[in-house]
Coordinates of C-alpha atoms in Angstrom, one line a residue:
Chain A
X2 CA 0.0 0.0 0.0
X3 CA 1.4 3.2 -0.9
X4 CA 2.0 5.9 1.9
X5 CA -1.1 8.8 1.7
X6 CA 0.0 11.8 0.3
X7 CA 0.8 14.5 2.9
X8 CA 0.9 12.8 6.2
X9 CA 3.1 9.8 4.8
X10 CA 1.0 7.2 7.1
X11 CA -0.4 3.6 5.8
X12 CA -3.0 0.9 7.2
X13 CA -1.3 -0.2 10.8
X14 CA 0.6 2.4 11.5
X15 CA -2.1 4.5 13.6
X16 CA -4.4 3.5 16.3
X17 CA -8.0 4.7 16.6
X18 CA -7.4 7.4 18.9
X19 CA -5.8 9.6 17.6
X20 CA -5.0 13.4 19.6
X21 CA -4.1 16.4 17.2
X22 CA -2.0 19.4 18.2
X23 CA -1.3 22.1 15.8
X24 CA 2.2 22.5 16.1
X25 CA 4.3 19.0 15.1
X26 CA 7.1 20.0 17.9
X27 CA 4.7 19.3 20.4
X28 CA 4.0 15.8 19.0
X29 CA 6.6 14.2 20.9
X30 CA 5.4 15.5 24.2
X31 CA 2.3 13.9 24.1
X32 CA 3.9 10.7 22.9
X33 CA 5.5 10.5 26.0
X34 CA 2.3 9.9 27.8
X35 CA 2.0 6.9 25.5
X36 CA 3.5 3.9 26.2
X37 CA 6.4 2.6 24.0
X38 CA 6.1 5.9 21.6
X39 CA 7.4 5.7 18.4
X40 CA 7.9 7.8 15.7
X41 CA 5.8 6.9 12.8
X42 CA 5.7 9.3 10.3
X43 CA 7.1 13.3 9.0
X44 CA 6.7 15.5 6.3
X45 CA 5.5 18.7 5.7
X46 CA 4.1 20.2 9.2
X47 CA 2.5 16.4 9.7
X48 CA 4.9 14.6 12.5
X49 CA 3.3 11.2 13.4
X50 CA 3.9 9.1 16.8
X51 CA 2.0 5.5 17.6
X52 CA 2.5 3.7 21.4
X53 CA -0.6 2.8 23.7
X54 CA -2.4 3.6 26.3
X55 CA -4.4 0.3 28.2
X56 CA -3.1 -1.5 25.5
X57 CA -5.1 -0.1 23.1
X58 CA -2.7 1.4 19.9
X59 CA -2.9 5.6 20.6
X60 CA -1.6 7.7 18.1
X61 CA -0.7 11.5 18.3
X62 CA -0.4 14.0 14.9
X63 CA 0.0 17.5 14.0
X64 CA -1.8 19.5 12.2
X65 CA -0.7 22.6 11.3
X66 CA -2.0 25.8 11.5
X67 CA -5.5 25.9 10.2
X68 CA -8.6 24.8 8.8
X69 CA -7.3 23.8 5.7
X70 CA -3.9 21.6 6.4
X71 CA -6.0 20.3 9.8
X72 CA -8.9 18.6 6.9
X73 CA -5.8 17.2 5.0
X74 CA -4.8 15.4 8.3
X75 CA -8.2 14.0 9.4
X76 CA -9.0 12.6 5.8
X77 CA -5.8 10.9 5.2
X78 CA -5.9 9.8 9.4
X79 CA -9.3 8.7 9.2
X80 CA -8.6 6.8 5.6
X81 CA -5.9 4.3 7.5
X82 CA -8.9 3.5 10.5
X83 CA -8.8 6.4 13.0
X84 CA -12.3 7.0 14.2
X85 CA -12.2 8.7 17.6
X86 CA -10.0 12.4 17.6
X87 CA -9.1 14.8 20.1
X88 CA -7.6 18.4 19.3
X89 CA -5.8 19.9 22.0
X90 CA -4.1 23.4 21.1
X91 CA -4.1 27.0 22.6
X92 CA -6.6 29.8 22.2
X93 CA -7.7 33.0 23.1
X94 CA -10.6 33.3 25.8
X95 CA -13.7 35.3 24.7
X96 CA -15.5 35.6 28.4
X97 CA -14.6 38.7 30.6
X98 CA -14.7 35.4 33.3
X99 CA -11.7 33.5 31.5
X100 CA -8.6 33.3 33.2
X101 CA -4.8 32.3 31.2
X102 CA -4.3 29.1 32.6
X103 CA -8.1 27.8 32.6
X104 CA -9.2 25.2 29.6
X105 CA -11.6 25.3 27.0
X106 CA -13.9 22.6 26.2
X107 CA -15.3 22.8 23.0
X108 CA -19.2 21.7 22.3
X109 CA -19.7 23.2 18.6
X110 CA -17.4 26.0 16.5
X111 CA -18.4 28.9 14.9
X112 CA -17.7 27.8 10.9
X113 CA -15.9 31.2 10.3
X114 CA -13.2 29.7 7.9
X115 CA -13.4 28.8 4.1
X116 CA -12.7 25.2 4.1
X117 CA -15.8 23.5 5.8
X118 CA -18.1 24.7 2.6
X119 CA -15.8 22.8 0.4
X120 CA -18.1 20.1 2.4
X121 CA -21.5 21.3 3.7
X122 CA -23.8 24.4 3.5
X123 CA -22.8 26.9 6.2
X124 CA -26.5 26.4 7.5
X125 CA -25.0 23.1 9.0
X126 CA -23.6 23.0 13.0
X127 CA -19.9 22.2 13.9
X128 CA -21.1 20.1 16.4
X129 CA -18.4 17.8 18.7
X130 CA -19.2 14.0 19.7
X131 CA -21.2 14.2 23.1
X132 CA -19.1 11.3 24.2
X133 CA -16.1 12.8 23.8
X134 CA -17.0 16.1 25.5
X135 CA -18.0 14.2 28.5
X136 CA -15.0 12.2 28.4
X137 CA -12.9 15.7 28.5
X138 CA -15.2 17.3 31.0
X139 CA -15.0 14.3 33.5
X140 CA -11.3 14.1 33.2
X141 CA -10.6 18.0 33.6
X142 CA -12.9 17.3 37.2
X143 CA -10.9 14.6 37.9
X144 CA -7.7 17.0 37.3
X145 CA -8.8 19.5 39.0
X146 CA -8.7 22.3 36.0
X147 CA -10.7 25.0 35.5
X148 CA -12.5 24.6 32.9
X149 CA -15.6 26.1 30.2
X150 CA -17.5 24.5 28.0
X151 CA -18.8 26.0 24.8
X152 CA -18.6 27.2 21.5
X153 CA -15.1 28.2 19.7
X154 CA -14.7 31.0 17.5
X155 CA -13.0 29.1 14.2
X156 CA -11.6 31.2 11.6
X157 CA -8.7 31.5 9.3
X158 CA -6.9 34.3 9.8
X159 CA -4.7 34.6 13.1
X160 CA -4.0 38.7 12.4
X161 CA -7.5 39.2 11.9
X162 CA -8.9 38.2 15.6
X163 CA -5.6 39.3 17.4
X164 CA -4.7 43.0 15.3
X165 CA -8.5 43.6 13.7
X166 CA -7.6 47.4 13.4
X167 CA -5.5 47.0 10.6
X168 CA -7.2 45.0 8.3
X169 CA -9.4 46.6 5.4
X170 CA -12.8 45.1 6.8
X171 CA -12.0 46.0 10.3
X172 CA -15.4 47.1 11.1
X173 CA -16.7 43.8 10.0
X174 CA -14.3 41.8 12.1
X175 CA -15.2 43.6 15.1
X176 CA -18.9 44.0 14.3
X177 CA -18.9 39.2 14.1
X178 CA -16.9 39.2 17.2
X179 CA -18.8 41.3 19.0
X180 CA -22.0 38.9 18.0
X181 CA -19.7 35.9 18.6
X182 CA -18.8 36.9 22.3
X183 CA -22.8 37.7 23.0
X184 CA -23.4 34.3 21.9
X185 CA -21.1 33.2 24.7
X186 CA -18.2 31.8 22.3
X187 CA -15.7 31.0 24.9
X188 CA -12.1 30.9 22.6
X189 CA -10.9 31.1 19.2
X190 CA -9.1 28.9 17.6
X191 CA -8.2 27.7 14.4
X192 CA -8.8 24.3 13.7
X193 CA -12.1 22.9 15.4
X194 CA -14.6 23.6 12.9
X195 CA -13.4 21.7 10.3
X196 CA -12.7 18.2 12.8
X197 CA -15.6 18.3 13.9
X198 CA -17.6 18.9 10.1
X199 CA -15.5 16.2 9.2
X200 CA -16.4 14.2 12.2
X201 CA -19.8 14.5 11.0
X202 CA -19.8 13.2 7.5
X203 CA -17.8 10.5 8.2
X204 CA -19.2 9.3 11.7
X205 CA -16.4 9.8 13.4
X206 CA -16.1 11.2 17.2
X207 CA -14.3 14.4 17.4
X208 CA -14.0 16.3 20.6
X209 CA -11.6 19.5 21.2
X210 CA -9.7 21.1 24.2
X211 CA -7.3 24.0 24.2
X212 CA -5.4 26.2 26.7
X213 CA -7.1 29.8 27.2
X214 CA -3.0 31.1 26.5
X215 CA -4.5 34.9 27.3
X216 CA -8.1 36.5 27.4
X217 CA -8.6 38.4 23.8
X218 CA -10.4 41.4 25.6
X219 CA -8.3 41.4 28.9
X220 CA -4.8 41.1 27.9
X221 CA -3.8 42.7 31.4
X222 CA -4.1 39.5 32.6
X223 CA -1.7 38.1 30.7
X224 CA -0.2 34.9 29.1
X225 CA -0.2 31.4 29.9
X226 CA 2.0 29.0 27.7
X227 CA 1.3 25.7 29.6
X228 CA -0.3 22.9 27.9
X229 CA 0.6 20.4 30.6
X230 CA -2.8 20.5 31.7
X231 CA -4.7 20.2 28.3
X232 CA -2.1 17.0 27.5
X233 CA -2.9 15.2 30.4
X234 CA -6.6 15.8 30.1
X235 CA -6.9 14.6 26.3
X236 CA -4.8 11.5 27.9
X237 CA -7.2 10.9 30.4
X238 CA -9.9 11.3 28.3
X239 CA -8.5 8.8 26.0
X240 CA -8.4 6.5 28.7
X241 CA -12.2 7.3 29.8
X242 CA -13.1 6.4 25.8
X243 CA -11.6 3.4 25.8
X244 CA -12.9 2.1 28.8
X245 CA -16.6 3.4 27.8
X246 CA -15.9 1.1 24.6
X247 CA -14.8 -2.0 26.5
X248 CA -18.3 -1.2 28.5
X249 CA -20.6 -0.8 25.3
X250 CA -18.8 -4.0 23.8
X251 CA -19.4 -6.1 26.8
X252 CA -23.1 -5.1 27.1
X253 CA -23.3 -5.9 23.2
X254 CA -22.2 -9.5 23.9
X255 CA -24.3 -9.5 26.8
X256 CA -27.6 -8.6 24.8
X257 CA -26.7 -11.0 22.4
X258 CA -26.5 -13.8 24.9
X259 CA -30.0 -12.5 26.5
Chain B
X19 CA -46.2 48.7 35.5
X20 CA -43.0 46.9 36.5
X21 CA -41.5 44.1 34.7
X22 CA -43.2 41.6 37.2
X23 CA -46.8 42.5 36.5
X24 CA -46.1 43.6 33.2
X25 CA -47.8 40.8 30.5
X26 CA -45.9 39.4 27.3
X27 CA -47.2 40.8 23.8
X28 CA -48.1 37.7 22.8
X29 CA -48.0 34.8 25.3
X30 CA -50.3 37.1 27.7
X31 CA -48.3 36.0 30.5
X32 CA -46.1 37.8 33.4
X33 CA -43.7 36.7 35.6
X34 CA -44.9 33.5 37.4
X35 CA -47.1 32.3 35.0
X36 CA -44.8 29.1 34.1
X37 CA -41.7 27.9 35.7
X38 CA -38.4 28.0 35.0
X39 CA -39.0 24.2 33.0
X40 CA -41.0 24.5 30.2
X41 CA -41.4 22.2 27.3
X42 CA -42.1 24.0 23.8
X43 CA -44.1 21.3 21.1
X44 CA -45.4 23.3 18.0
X45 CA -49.3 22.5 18.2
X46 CA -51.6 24.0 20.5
X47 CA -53.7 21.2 20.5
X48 CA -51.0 18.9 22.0
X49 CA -50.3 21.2 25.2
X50 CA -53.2 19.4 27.1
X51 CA -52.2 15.9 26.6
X52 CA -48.3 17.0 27.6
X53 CA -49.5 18.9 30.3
X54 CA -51.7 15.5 31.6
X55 CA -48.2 14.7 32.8
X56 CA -47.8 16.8 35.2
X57 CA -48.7 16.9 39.1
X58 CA -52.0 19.2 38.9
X59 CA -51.6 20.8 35.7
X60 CA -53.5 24.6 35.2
X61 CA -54.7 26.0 32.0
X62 CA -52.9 29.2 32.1
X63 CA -54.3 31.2 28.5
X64 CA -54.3 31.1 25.2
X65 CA -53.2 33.7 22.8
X66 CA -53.1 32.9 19.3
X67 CA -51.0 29.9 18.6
X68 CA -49.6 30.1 22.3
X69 CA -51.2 28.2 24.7
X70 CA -50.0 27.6 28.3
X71 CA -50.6 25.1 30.8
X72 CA -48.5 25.0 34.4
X73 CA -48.1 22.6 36.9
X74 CA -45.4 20.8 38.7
X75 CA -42.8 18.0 38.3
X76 CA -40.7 16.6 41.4
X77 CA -42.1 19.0 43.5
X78 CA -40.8 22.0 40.9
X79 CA -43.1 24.2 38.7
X80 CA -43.3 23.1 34.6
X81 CA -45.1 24.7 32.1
X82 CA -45.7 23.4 28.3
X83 CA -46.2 26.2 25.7
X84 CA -47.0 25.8 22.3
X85 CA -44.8 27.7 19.8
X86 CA -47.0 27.5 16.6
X87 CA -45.1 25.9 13.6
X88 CA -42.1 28.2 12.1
X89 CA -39.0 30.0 13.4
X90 CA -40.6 33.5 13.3
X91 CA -43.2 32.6 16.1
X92 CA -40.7 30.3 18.1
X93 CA -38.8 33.5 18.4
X94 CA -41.5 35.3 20.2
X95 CA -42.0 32.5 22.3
X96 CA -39.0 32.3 23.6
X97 CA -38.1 35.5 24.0
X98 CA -41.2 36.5 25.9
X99 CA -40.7 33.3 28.1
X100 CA -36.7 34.3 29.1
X101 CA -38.0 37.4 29.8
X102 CA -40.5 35.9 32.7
X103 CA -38.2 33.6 33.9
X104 CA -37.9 30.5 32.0
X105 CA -34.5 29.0 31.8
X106 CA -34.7 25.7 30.4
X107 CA -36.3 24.5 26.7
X108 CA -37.4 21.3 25.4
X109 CA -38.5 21.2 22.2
X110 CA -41.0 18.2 21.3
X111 CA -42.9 17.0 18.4
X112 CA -43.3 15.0 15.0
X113 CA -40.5 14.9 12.5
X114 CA -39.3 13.1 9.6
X115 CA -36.8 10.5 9.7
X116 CA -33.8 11.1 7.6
X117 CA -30.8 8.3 8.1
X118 CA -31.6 5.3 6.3
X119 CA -31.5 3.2 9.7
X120 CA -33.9 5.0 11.6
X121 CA -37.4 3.4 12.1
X122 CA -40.9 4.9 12.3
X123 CA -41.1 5.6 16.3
X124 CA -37.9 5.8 17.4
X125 CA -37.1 8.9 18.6
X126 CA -34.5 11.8 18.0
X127 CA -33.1 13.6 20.6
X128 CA -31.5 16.4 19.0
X129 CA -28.3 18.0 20.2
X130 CA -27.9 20.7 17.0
X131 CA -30.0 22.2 14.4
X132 CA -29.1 23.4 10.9
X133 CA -29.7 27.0 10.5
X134 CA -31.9 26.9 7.3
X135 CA -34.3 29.2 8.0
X136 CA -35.1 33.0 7.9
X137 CA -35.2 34.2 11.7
X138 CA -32.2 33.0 13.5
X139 CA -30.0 35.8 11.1
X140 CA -31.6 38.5 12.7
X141 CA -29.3 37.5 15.7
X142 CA -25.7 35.7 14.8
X143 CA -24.0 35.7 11.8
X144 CA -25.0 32.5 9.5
X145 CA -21.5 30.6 10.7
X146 CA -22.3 30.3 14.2
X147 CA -23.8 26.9 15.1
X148 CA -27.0 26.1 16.8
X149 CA -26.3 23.8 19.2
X150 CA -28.3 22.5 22.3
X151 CA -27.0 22.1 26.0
X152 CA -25.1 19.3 26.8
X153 CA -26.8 18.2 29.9
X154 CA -30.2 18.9 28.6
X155 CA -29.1 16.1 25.7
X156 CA -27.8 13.8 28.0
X157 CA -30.8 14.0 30.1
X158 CA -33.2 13.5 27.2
X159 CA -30.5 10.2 26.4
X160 CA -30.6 8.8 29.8
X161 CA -34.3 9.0 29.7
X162 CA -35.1 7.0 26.1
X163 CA -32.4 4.3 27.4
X164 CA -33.9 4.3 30.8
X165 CA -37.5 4.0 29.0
X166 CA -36.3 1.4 26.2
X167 CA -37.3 3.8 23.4
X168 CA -35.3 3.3 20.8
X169 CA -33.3 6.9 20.0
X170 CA -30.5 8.5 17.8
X171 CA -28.8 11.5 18.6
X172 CA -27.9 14.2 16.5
X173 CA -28.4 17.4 14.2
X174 CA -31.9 18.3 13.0
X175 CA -32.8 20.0 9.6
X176 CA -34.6 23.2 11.6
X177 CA -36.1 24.4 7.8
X178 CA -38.6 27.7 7.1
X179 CA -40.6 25.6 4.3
X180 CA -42.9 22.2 4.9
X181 CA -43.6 21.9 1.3
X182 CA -40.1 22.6 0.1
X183 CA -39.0 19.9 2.3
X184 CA -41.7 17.7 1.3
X185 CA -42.5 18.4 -2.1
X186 CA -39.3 20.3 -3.1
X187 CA -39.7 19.2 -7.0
X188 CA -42.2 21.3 -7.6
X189 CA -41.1 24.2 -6.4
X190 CA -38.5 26.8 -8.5
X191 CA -35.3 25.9 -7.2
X192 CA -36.0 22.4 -7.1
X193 CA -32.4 21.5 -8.0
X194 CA -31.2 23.6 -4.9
X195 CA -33.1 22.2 -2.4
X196 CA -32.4 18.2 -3.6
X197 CA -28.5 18.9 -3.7
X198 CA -28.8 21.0 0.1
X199 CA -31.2 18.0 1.2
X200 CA -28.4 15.1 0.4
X201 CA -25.8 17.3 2.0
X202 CA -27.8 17.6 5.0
X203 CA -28.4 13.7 4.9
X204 CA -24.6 13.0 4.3
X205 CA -23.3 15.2 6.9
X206 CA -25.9 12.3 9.6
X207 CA -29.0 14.4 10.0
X208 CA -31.1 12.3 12.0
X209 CA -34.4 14.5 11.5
X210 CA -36.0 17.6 9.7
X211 CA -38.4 19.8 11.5
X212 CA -39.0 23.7 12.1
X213 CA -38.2 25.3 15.2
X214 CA -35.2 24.0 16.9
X215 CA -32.3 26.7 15.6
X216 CA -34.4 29.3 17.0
X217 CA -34.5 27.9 20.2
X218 CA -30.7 26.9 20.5
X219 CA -29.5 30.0 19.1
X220 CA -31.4 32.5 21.3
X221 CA -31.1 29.9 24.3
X222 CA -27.4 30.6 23.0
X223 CA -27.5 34.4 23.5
X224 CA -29.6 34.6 26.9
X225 CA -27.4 32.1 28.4
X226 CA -30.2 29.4 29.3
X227 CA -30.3 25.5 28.4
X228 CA -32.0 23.9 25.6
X229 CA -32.9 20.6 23.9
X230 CA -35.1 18.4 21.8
X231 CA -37.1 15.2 21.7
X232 CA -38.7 14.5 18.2
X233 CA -40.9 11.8 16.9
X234 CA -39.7 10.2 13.8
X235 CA -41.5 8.8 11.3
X236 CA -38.9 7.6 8.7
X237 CA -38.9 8.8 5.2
X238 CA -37.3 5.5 4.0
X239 CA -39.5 3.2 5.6
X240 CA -42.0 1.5 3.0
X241 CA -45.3 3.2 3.7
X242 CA -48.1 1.1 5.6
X243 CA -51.1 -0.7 3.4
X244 CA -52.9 -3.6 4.8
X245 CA -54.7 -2.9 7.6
X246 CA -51.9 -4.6 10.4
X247 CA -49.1 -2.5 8.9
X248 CA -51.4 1.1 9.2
X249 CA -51.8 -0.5 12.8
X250 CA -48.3 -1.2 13.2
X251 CA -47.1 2.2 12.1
X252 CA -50.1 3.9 14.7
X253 CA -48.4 1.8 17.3
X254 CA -45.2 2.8 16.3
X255 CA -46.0 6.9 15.5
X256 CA -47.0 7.4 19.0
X257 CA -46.5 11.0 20.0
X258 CA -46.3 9.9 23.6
X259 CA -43.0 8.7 23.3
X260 CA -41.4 11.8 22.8
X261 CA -43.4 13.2 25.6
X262 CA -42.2 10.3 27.8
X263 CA -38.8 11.0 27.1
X264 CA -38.9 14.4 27.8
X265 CA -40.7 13.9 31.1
X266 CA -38.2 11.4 32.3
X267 CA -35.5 13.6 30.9
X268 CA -36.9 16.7 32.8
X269 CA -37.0 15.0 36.1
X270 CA -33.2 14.4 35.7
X271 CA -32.2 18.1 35.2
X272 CA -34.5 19.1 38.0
X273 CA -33.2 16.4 40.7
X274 CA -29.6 17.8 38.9
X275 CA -30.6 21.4 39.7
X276 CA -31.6 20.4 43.4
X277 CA -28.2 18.9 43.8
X278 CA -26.3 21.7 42.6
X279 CA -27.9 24.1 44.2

């Protein structure tokens, strides 16, 4: 079988989980919550690592910056059997309430990028797997973190949230975010919305967490550049999915005895 | 007047009216037999297609008020309801069945709604998503497991047009509405109905929890024609499913609410 395209990954050499940062020189951070991490795959901005977590293979791969490289990685994941996805990244906190430090958990995105109508009609929701969301939520309790669940703000262009003033359409950047934050968005981003569109044409579960690095409207309070805590929670959460599977597949074999 | 004796344009109502519960089907003519499951349920008014009943559940006052069928009038509903005290929306009704696995009777619990429809643009930007409450879905999802009712969750088609759903070949842009209609069916919409976006996205703004529990008959489904299929299907298409569901679903978020609080 010939390697895919971009990501340079074949049949076997992924698990099911699968956990997506952005940037690939986090990659081999995470693996090292995996056991027996190796180094699968790299090219382009797409670094690949496999191991396990309760014995179950767990792989971990960047996706760049972006909608549109973040699609390439979930098609050509999802195409050598990954099903279940978690995105864990940084992004700016929307609430006057939101503190650097504290993580987002992300229930739907705001489709503000061009990519996702390459697949479906704006009118449809970015919507994450409930499962997945309540896997995150119950391992940020169990952590400890503090936490908010909602929508993310999902767009293209990075200058555009963080320096609005000096683009051409200014007034109608700051006009949507204005709507955005009354619709209680709680952190922009820049890949959710496309994972989760995905997630929904294909059947896939796709869940997302990210670090609230600094409140957009509040930068007094300023920055936080630990992910520690948005690691270990996608890890836990991992190991929350897995176990829920083992669950539903015992109860299947149970109803069928019944 | 103040705000608390002031009434609602169009639900006639003022501030302890209904609780802070209330369920939201689309008929008048259904508020009665939902209201039936309360613990002594009161006819409260009725105002053009909004009709009120109260009573209580676990101890806690619930209201049902119909929304009359569309976006625009869901809008007002809602609205006026947030604005004497309601907190907590469960949509209920009939829908049509759109994934090729569901069956007549099983039931949808919806946790998002496509925005295709008119009124929710008068409030956020097309891009941002309708989406209902977390809890509120998995309350309505403990209570069809917990009740054996077969369900399936995910996104509805929340749509401004009946006919252009159902009879979308004869209308002028025909070819549109077939090519957005497999799109919607390939990105797993579960059901097609007319109210839900509105409700999510203003439940959205005001900062208050929403949901759905919808009735399915299935659109694939070979249509009944001897006499013990038509039976079969009435068995099947029994509106007090949904109802069920939301009821046993409700009573979760209120003992939730108790315990948080």
């Amino acid at each position: 079988m010939v390697k895919s395209h971009h990501l340079a990954i074949e049949p076997g050499d992924i698990g099911r989980f699968v956990i997506l940062p952005g940037d690939p020189g986090r990659c081999k951070v995470i693996a090292s919550h995996f056991n027996n991490p190796e180094k699968v795959a790299e090219n382009r901005e797409y670094v690949t690592y496999t191991g396990s977590i309760l014995n179950e293979p767990v792989s971990v791969s960047s996706t760049g910056i972006g909608n549109p490289s973040a699609a390439i990685a979930i098609e050509e994941l999802r195409a050598v059997g990954a099903d279940t996805f978690i995105r864990v990244g940084t992004s700016g906190g929307m609430q006057p309430h939101q503190i650097p430090g504290d993580l987002a958990i992300i229930t739907g995105s705001i489709r503000d990028e061009g990519i996702s109508k390459h697949y479906l009609p704006i009118e449809f929701p970015a919507v994450a797997n409930s499962d997945v969301v309540i896997a995150l939520r119950e391992a940020a309790e169990k952590l400890g973190y503090n936490t908010h669940l909602g929508i993310s703000h999902s767009k293209d262009s990075y200058f555009g949230q963080m320096a609005p003033e000096r683009m051409p359409v200014v007034n109608f950047l700051k006009e949507r975010w204005k709507a955005w934050v009354q619709g209680g968005a709680i952190c922009a981003e820049m890949e959710s919305a496309i994972l989760l569109t995905l997630g929904a044409i294909y059947r896939l579960r796709v869940g997302s967490i990210t670090l609230i690095a600094i409140n957009q409207d509040k930068p007094e309070l300023g920055v936080s550049t630990d992910t520690a805590p948005v690691i270990k929670t996608a890890i836990e959460a991992i190991k929350l999915l897995i176990q829920l599977d083992h669950n539903n597949e015992k109860e299947r074999i149970n109803d069928k005895r019944n | 007047m103040t705000r608390e004796t002031e009434l609602q344009h169009h639900i006639q109502m003022k501030v302890g009216d209904v609780g802070r519960y209330v369920l939201l089907p689309g008929d008048p003519g259904r508020c009665e037999k939902i209201a039936a499951y309360f613990d002594d349920p009161k006819h409260i008014i009725q105002n053009r297609e909004y009709n009120t009943y109260t009573g209580t559940l676990l101890g806690e006052k619930v209201s049902v008020v119909s929304t009359g069928i569309g976006c625009p009038s869901t809008a007002i509903a809602v609205e006026e309801l947030i604005a004497i005290g309601a907190d907590t929306f469960i949509r209920i009704g009939t829908s049509g069945g759109i994934q090729p696995e569901i069956r007549t009777g099983d039931v949808a619990v919806v946790n998002s709604a496509i925005r295709d429809e008119g009124t929710t643009l008068h409030y956020m930007p097309i891009e941002f998503p309708a989406i209902a409450d977390l809890d509120v879905v998995l309350a309505m999802r403990e209570g069809a497991k917990k009740l054996g009712i077969p369900y399936h969750v995910g996104p509805t088609q929340s749509k401004d047009s009946f006919f252009g759903e159902i009879e979308p070949d004869r209308m002028p842009v025909d070819s549109r509405l077939n090519q957005r209609w497999k799109a919607w069916t390939a990105g797993g919409t579960i059901c097609s109905e007319m109210e839900a976006s509105t409700i999510f996205v203003l439940s959205s703004i005001h900062r208050k929890r929403a949901g759905g529990v919808m009735l399915m008959a299935s659109i694939s489904e070979k249509p009944p024609e001897t006499p013990e299929e038509f039976a079969d299907f009435k068995s099947r298409f029994d509106i007090s499913r949904p109802i069920q569901v939301a009821i046993e679903g409700l009573k979760t978020l209120i003992q939730q609410d108790i315990q948080n609080c």
